[in-house]
Short mmCIF file of C-alpha atoms in Angstrom, two decimals:
data_model
loop_
_atom_site.label_atom_id
_atom_site.label_comp_id
_atom_site.label_asym_id
_atom_site.label_seq_id
_atom_site.Cartn_x
_atom_site.Cartn_y
_atom_site.Cartn_z
CA UNK A 1 1.46 -13.97 76.96
CA UNK A 2 -0.71 -16.63 75.40
CA UNK A 3 -2.15 -15.97 72.00
CA UNK A 4 -3.69 -17.69 69.06
CA UNK A 5 -3.08 -15.89 65.80
CA UNK A 6 -3.71 -16.39 62.11
CA UNK A 7 -1.16 -15.85 59.36
CA UNK A 8 -3.38 -14.27 56.71
CA UNK A 9 -6.35 -11.96 57.07
CA UNK A 10 -7.88 -12.77 53.66
CA UNK A 11 -7.71 -15.77 51.37
CA UNK A 12 -9.22 -15.74 47.89
CA UNK A 13 -9.74 -19.03 46.08
CA UNK A 14 -11.49 -20.17 42.96
CA UNK A 15 -14.53 -22.34 43.28
CA UNK A 16 -13.53 -25.97 43.14
CA UNK A 17 -10.01 -25.41 44.40
CA UNK A 18 -8.79 -26.53 47.79
CA UNK A 19 -8.37 -23.93 50.56
CA UNK A 20 -5.84 -23.96 53.33
CA UNK A 21 -6.28 -21.67 56.31
CA UNK A 22 -3.44 -21.48 58.81
CA UNK A 23 -3.26 -20.75 62.50
CA UNK A 24 -0.37 -20.39 64.94
CA UNK A 25 -0.57 -20.75 68.67
CA UNK A 26 1.99 -19.77 71.23
CA UNK A 27 1.34 -21.99 74.24
CA UNK A 28 2.90 -25.41 73.87
CA UNK A 29 0.69 -26.66 76.71
CA UNK A 30 -2.48 -26.14 74.67
CA UNK A 31 -4.12 -29.49 74.13
CA UNK A 32 -7.38 -28.89 72.32
CA UNK A 33 -8.20 -26.81 69.27
CA UNK A 34 -11.38 -25.93 67.46
CA UNK A 35 -12.12 -24.38 64.08
CA UNK A 36 -15.14 -22.15 63.75
CA UNK A 37 -16.82 -20.69 60.68
CA UNK A 38 -18.57 -17.35 60.93
CA UNK A 39 -20.80 -16.24 58.11
CA UNK A 40 -21.76 -12.63 57.72
CA UNK A 41 -24.27 -11.55 60.34
CA UNK A 42 -24.12 -14.82 62.25
CA UNK A 43 -22.36 -16.27 65.24
CA UNK A 44 -19.42 -18.67 64.86
CA UNK A 45 -20.32 -22.25 64.10
CA UNK A 46 -18.31 -25.28 65.15
CA UNK A 47 -16.61 -27.02 62.21
CA UNK A 48 -14.11 -29.49 63.58
CA UNK A 49 -11.87 -30.04 66.58
CA UNK A 50 -8.62 -31.83 67.29
CA UNK A 51 -6.79 -32.95 70.38
CA UNK A 52 -3.08 -32.51 70.78
CA UNK A 53 -2.51 -36.27 70.73
CA UNK A 54 -3.60 -36.29 67.09
CA UNK A 55 -1.90 -34.96 63.97
CA UNK A 56 -4.85 -35.05 61.65
CA UNK A 57 -8.61 -35.24 61.76
CA UNK A 58 -11.03 -35.37 58.87
CA UNK A 59 -14.60 -34.30 58.51
CA UNK A 60 -16.87 -33.76 55.58
CA UNK A 61 -14.69 -31.88 53.02
CA UNK A 62 -12.58 -30.50 55.86
CA UNK A 63 -9.33 -31.69 57.37
CA UNK A 64 -7.47 -30.22 60.30
CA UNK A 65 -3.75 -30.77 60.65
CA UNK A 66 -1.83 -30.14 63.84
CA UNK A 67 1.93 -29.69 64.01
CA UNK A 68 2.90 -29.46 67.65
CA UNK A 69 6.59 -29.03 66.86
CA UNK A 70 6.01 -25.62 65.32
CA UNK A 71 2.73 -24.93 67.14
CA UNK A 72 0.73 -24.65 63.97
CA UNK A 73 -2.58 -25.95 62.79
CA UNK A 74 -4.38 -25.66 59.50
CA UNK A 75 -7.84 -26.14 58.12
CA UNK A 76 -8.09 -27.62 54.66
CA UNK A 77 -11.32 -27.33 52.71
CA UNK A 78 -11.63 -29.57 49.68
CA UNK A 79 -13.42 -28.41 46.54
CA UNK A 80 -14.23 -25.00 47.96
CA UNK A 81 -17.76 -23.80 47.29
CA UNK A 82 -19.35 -20.33 47.39
CA UNK A 83 -21.07 -21.35 50.60
CA UNK A 84 -17.66 -21.70 52.23
CA UNK A 85 -17.17 -17.94 52.05
CA UNK A 86 -16.89 -16.79 55.65
CA UNK A 87 -14.43 -15.83 58.35
CA UNK A 88 -12.67 -18.80 59.91
CA UNK A 89 -11.36 -18.73 63.45
CA UNK A 90 -9.15 -21.16 65.23
CA UNK A 91 -9.70 -21.37 68.96
CA UNK A 92 -7.67 -22.90 71.72
CA UNK A 93 -8.90 -24.26 74.98
CA UNK A 94 -7.06 -22.27 77.63
CA UNK A 95 -4.53 -24.76 78.96
CA UNK A 96 -4.94 -23.57 82.52
CA UNK A 97 -8.67 -23.18 82.32
CA UNK A 98 -10.53 -25.38 79.89
CA UNK A 99 -13.63 -23.27 80.39
CA UNK A 100 -12.17 -20.45 78.29
CA UNK A 101 -11.53 -20.32 74.58
CA UNK A 102 -8.84 -18.12 73.06
CA UNK A 103 -9.73 -16.98 69.56
CA UNK A 104 -7.44 -15.78 66.81
CA UNK A 105 -8.06 -12.76 64.61
CA UNK A 106 -9.75 -14.76 61.87
CA UNK A 107 -9.16 -15.36 58.17
CA UNK A 108 -11.72 -14.23 55.63
CA UNK A 109 -12.18 -16.80 52.88
CA UNK A 110 -13.51 -15.43 49.60
CA UNK A 111 -14.59 -17.88 46.91
CA UNK A 112 -14.87 -16.57 43.37
CA UNK A 113 -16.35 -18.35 40.35
CA UNK B 1 -27.88 -27.53 65.76
CA UNK B 2 -27.31 -25.47 68.89
CA UNK B 3 -30.29 -23.87 70.62
CA UNK B 4 -29.04 -20.54 71.86
CA UNK B 5 -30.94 -17.36 71.19
CA UNK B 6 -30.10 -13.72 71.42
CA UNK B 7 -32.41 -10.74 71.28
CA UNK B 8 -32.53 -8.24 69.83
CA UNK B 9 -30.52 -8.97 66.67
CA UNK B 10 -30.01 -5.28 66.03
CA UNK B 11 -30.30 -2.33 68.38
CA UNK B 12 -29.74 1.36 67.76
CA UNK B 13 -29.96 3.42 70.91
CA UNK B 14 -29.06 6.86 72.16
CA UNK B 15 -26.20 7.71 74.50
CA UNK B 16 -27.01 7.35 78.16
CA UNK B 17 -29.74 4.78 77.78
CA UNK B 18 -29.81 1.59 79.80
CA UNK B 19 -29.94 -1.57 77.70
CA UNK B 20 -30.17 -5.28 78.34
CA UNK B 21 -29.13 -7.86 75.77
CA UNK B 22 -30.89 -11.16 76.22
CA UNK B 23 -29.39 -14.61 75.82
CA UNK B 24 -31.11 -17.92 76.41
CA UNK B 25 -30.12 -21.51 75.77
CA UNK B 26 -32.24 -24.63 75.96
CA UNK B 27 -29.44 -27.17 76.08
CA UNK B 28 -28.97 -27.18 79.83
CA UNK B 29 -25.34 -26.09 79.50
CA UNK B 30 -23.79 -24.98 82.75
CA UNK B 31 -21.27 -22.54 81.35
CA UNK B 32 -22.16 -19.43 79.40
CA UNK B 33 -20.12 -16.60 77.91
CA UNK B 34 -20.34 -13.15 76.40
CA UNK B 35 -17.92 -12.11 73.68
CA UNK B 36 -17.50 -8.72 72.07
CA UNK B 37 -16.51 -8.59 68.42
CA UNK B 38 -15.82 -5.66 66.11
CA UNK B 39 -16.47 -6.33 62.40
CA UNK B 40 -13.91 -8.68 60.92
CA UNK B 41 -11.98 -8.84 64.14
CA UNK B 42 -11.30 -11.42 66.82
CA UNK B 43 -13.63 -12.27 69.64
CA UNK B 44 -12.91 -10.90 73.08
CA UNK B 45 -14.30 -12.59 76.17
CA UNK B 46 -15.96 -10.03 78.44
CA UNK B 47 -17.97 -12.19 80.85
CA UNK B 48 -18.56 -15.83 81.69
CA UNK B 49 -20.47 -17.91 84.16
CA UNK B 50 -19.91 -21.34 85.63
CA UNK B 51 -23.54 -21.73 86.54
CA UNK B 52 -26.39 -20.19 88.52
CA UNK B 53 -25.25 -17.25 90.68
CA UNK B 54 -21.76 -17.36 89.16
CA UNK B 55 -20.38 -14.47 87.10
CA UNK B 56 -16.78 -13.76 86.18
CA UNK B 57 -14.96 -11.01 84.31
CA UNK B 58 -13.39 -11.99 81.02
CA UNK B 59 -10.12 -11.00 79.42
CA UNK B 60 -11.39 -7.70 78.00
CA UNK B 61 -12.51 -5.09 80.46
CA UNK B 62 -16.12 -4.10 79.92
CA UNK B 63 -18.47 -1.63 81.55
CA UNK B 64 -21.29 -4.10 81.12
CA UNK B 65 -22.60 -6.39 83.84
CA UNK B 66 -24.21 -9.82 83.70
CA UNK B 67 -26.39 -11.97 85.88
CA UNK B 68 -27.18 -15.67 86.02
CA UNK B 69 -30.30 -16.31 88.02
CA UNK B 70 -31.40 -19.26 85.90
CA UNK B 71 -29.32 -21.82 84.08
CA UNK B 72 -30.80 -21.00 80.71
CA UNK B 73 -30.63 -17.21 80.91
CA UNK B 74 -27.55 -14.94 80.86
CA UNK B 75 -28.47 -11.31 80.17
CA UNK B 76 -25.94 -8.53 79.69
CA UNK B 77 -26.69 -4.99 80.84
CA UNK B 78 -25.19 -1.62 80.06
CA UNK B 79 -26.37 0.98 82.57
CA UNK B 80 -25.45 3.94 80.39
CA UNK B 81 -24.68 3.23 76.76
CA UNK B 82 -21.93 5.19 75.00
CA UNK B 83 -20.76 5.27 71.37
CA UNK B 84 -17.66 3.31 72.42
CA UNK B 85 -19.99 0.40 73.24
CA UNK B 86 -20.93 0.07 69.60
CA UNK B 87 -20.02 -3.48 68.63
CA UNK B 88 -21.37 -6.96 68.11
CA UNK B 89 -22.08 -8.97 71.23
CA UNK B 90 -22.06 -12.75 71.00
CA UNK B 91 -23.42 -15.08 73.64
CA UNK B 92 -22.29 -18.69 73.88
CA UNK B 93 -22.76 -21.74 76.05
CA UNK B 94 -20.54 -24.75 76.31
CA UNK B 95 -20.58 -28.42 76.96
CA UNK B 96 -17.63 -30.67 77.75
CA UNK B 97 -16.50 -33.15 75.14
CA UNK B 98 -14.04 -35.93 75.73
CA UNK B 99 -11.23 -33.55 74.85
CA UNK B 100 -12.30 -30.15 76.06
CA UNK B 101 -15.16 -27.70 75.88
CA UNK B 102 -16.95 -26.69 72.71
CA UNK B 103 -18.80 -23.41 72.68
CA UNK B 104 -22.02 -22.89 70.75
CA UNK B 105 -22.87 -19.35 69.75
CA UNK B 106 -26.01 -17.35 69.27
CA UNK B 107 -26.58 -15.14 66.24
CA UNK B 108 -25.30 -12.07 68.03
CA UNK B 109 -26.66 -8.62 68.82
CA UNK B 110 -25.29 -5.76 66.78
CA UNK B 111 -25.40 -2.69 69.00
CA UNK B 112 -25.06 0.85 67.72
CA UNK B 113 -24.99 3.72 70.19
CA UNK B 114 -25.58 7.12 68.67
#
């Protein structure tokens, strides 16, 4: 069946380093992906999105890369800060129903001084 | 900044009680959703709505029910709460972008059934 999954449950990085969070998806027909950040006790917040006709998209300190060949996307956070500590989810617009989002398990990012 | 609100934020209630979790959005979004999330785990879609008078079951079976009488309001009801219903419930609404739909989430309701 369709699924969106993350490679690592927890990522620990030192403040100031770059972080890379990975996500795999299984449906090659998926054409739109979103990264969300969920801080403790809060709902997920939109970070950045990317369409399948793009390989890379940049935001403020964040970059999303999409590799359609291996059905993989990643979220890169430059100069990671303590405020980046959260759980990060990738989400996929359901290819047969764009009204539904499929979420992965999530990766917890821990930033230490 | 998305304007979607959930109440209560936290609820501890006894088994067998009827509860309603409130969700309201002021963005005029047509589509709304309820997700269930255990701590540190993925989100599971339990209900969604295309608009007024529309309700659909999500991917995860749930004993809860929803209603959509007004565009801005999408409450979730449990007729008889059980400990297995203990979880976090997240409400969202969505708007189409040029590429697809982006969902905006409320802060969530953490439900504990004792």
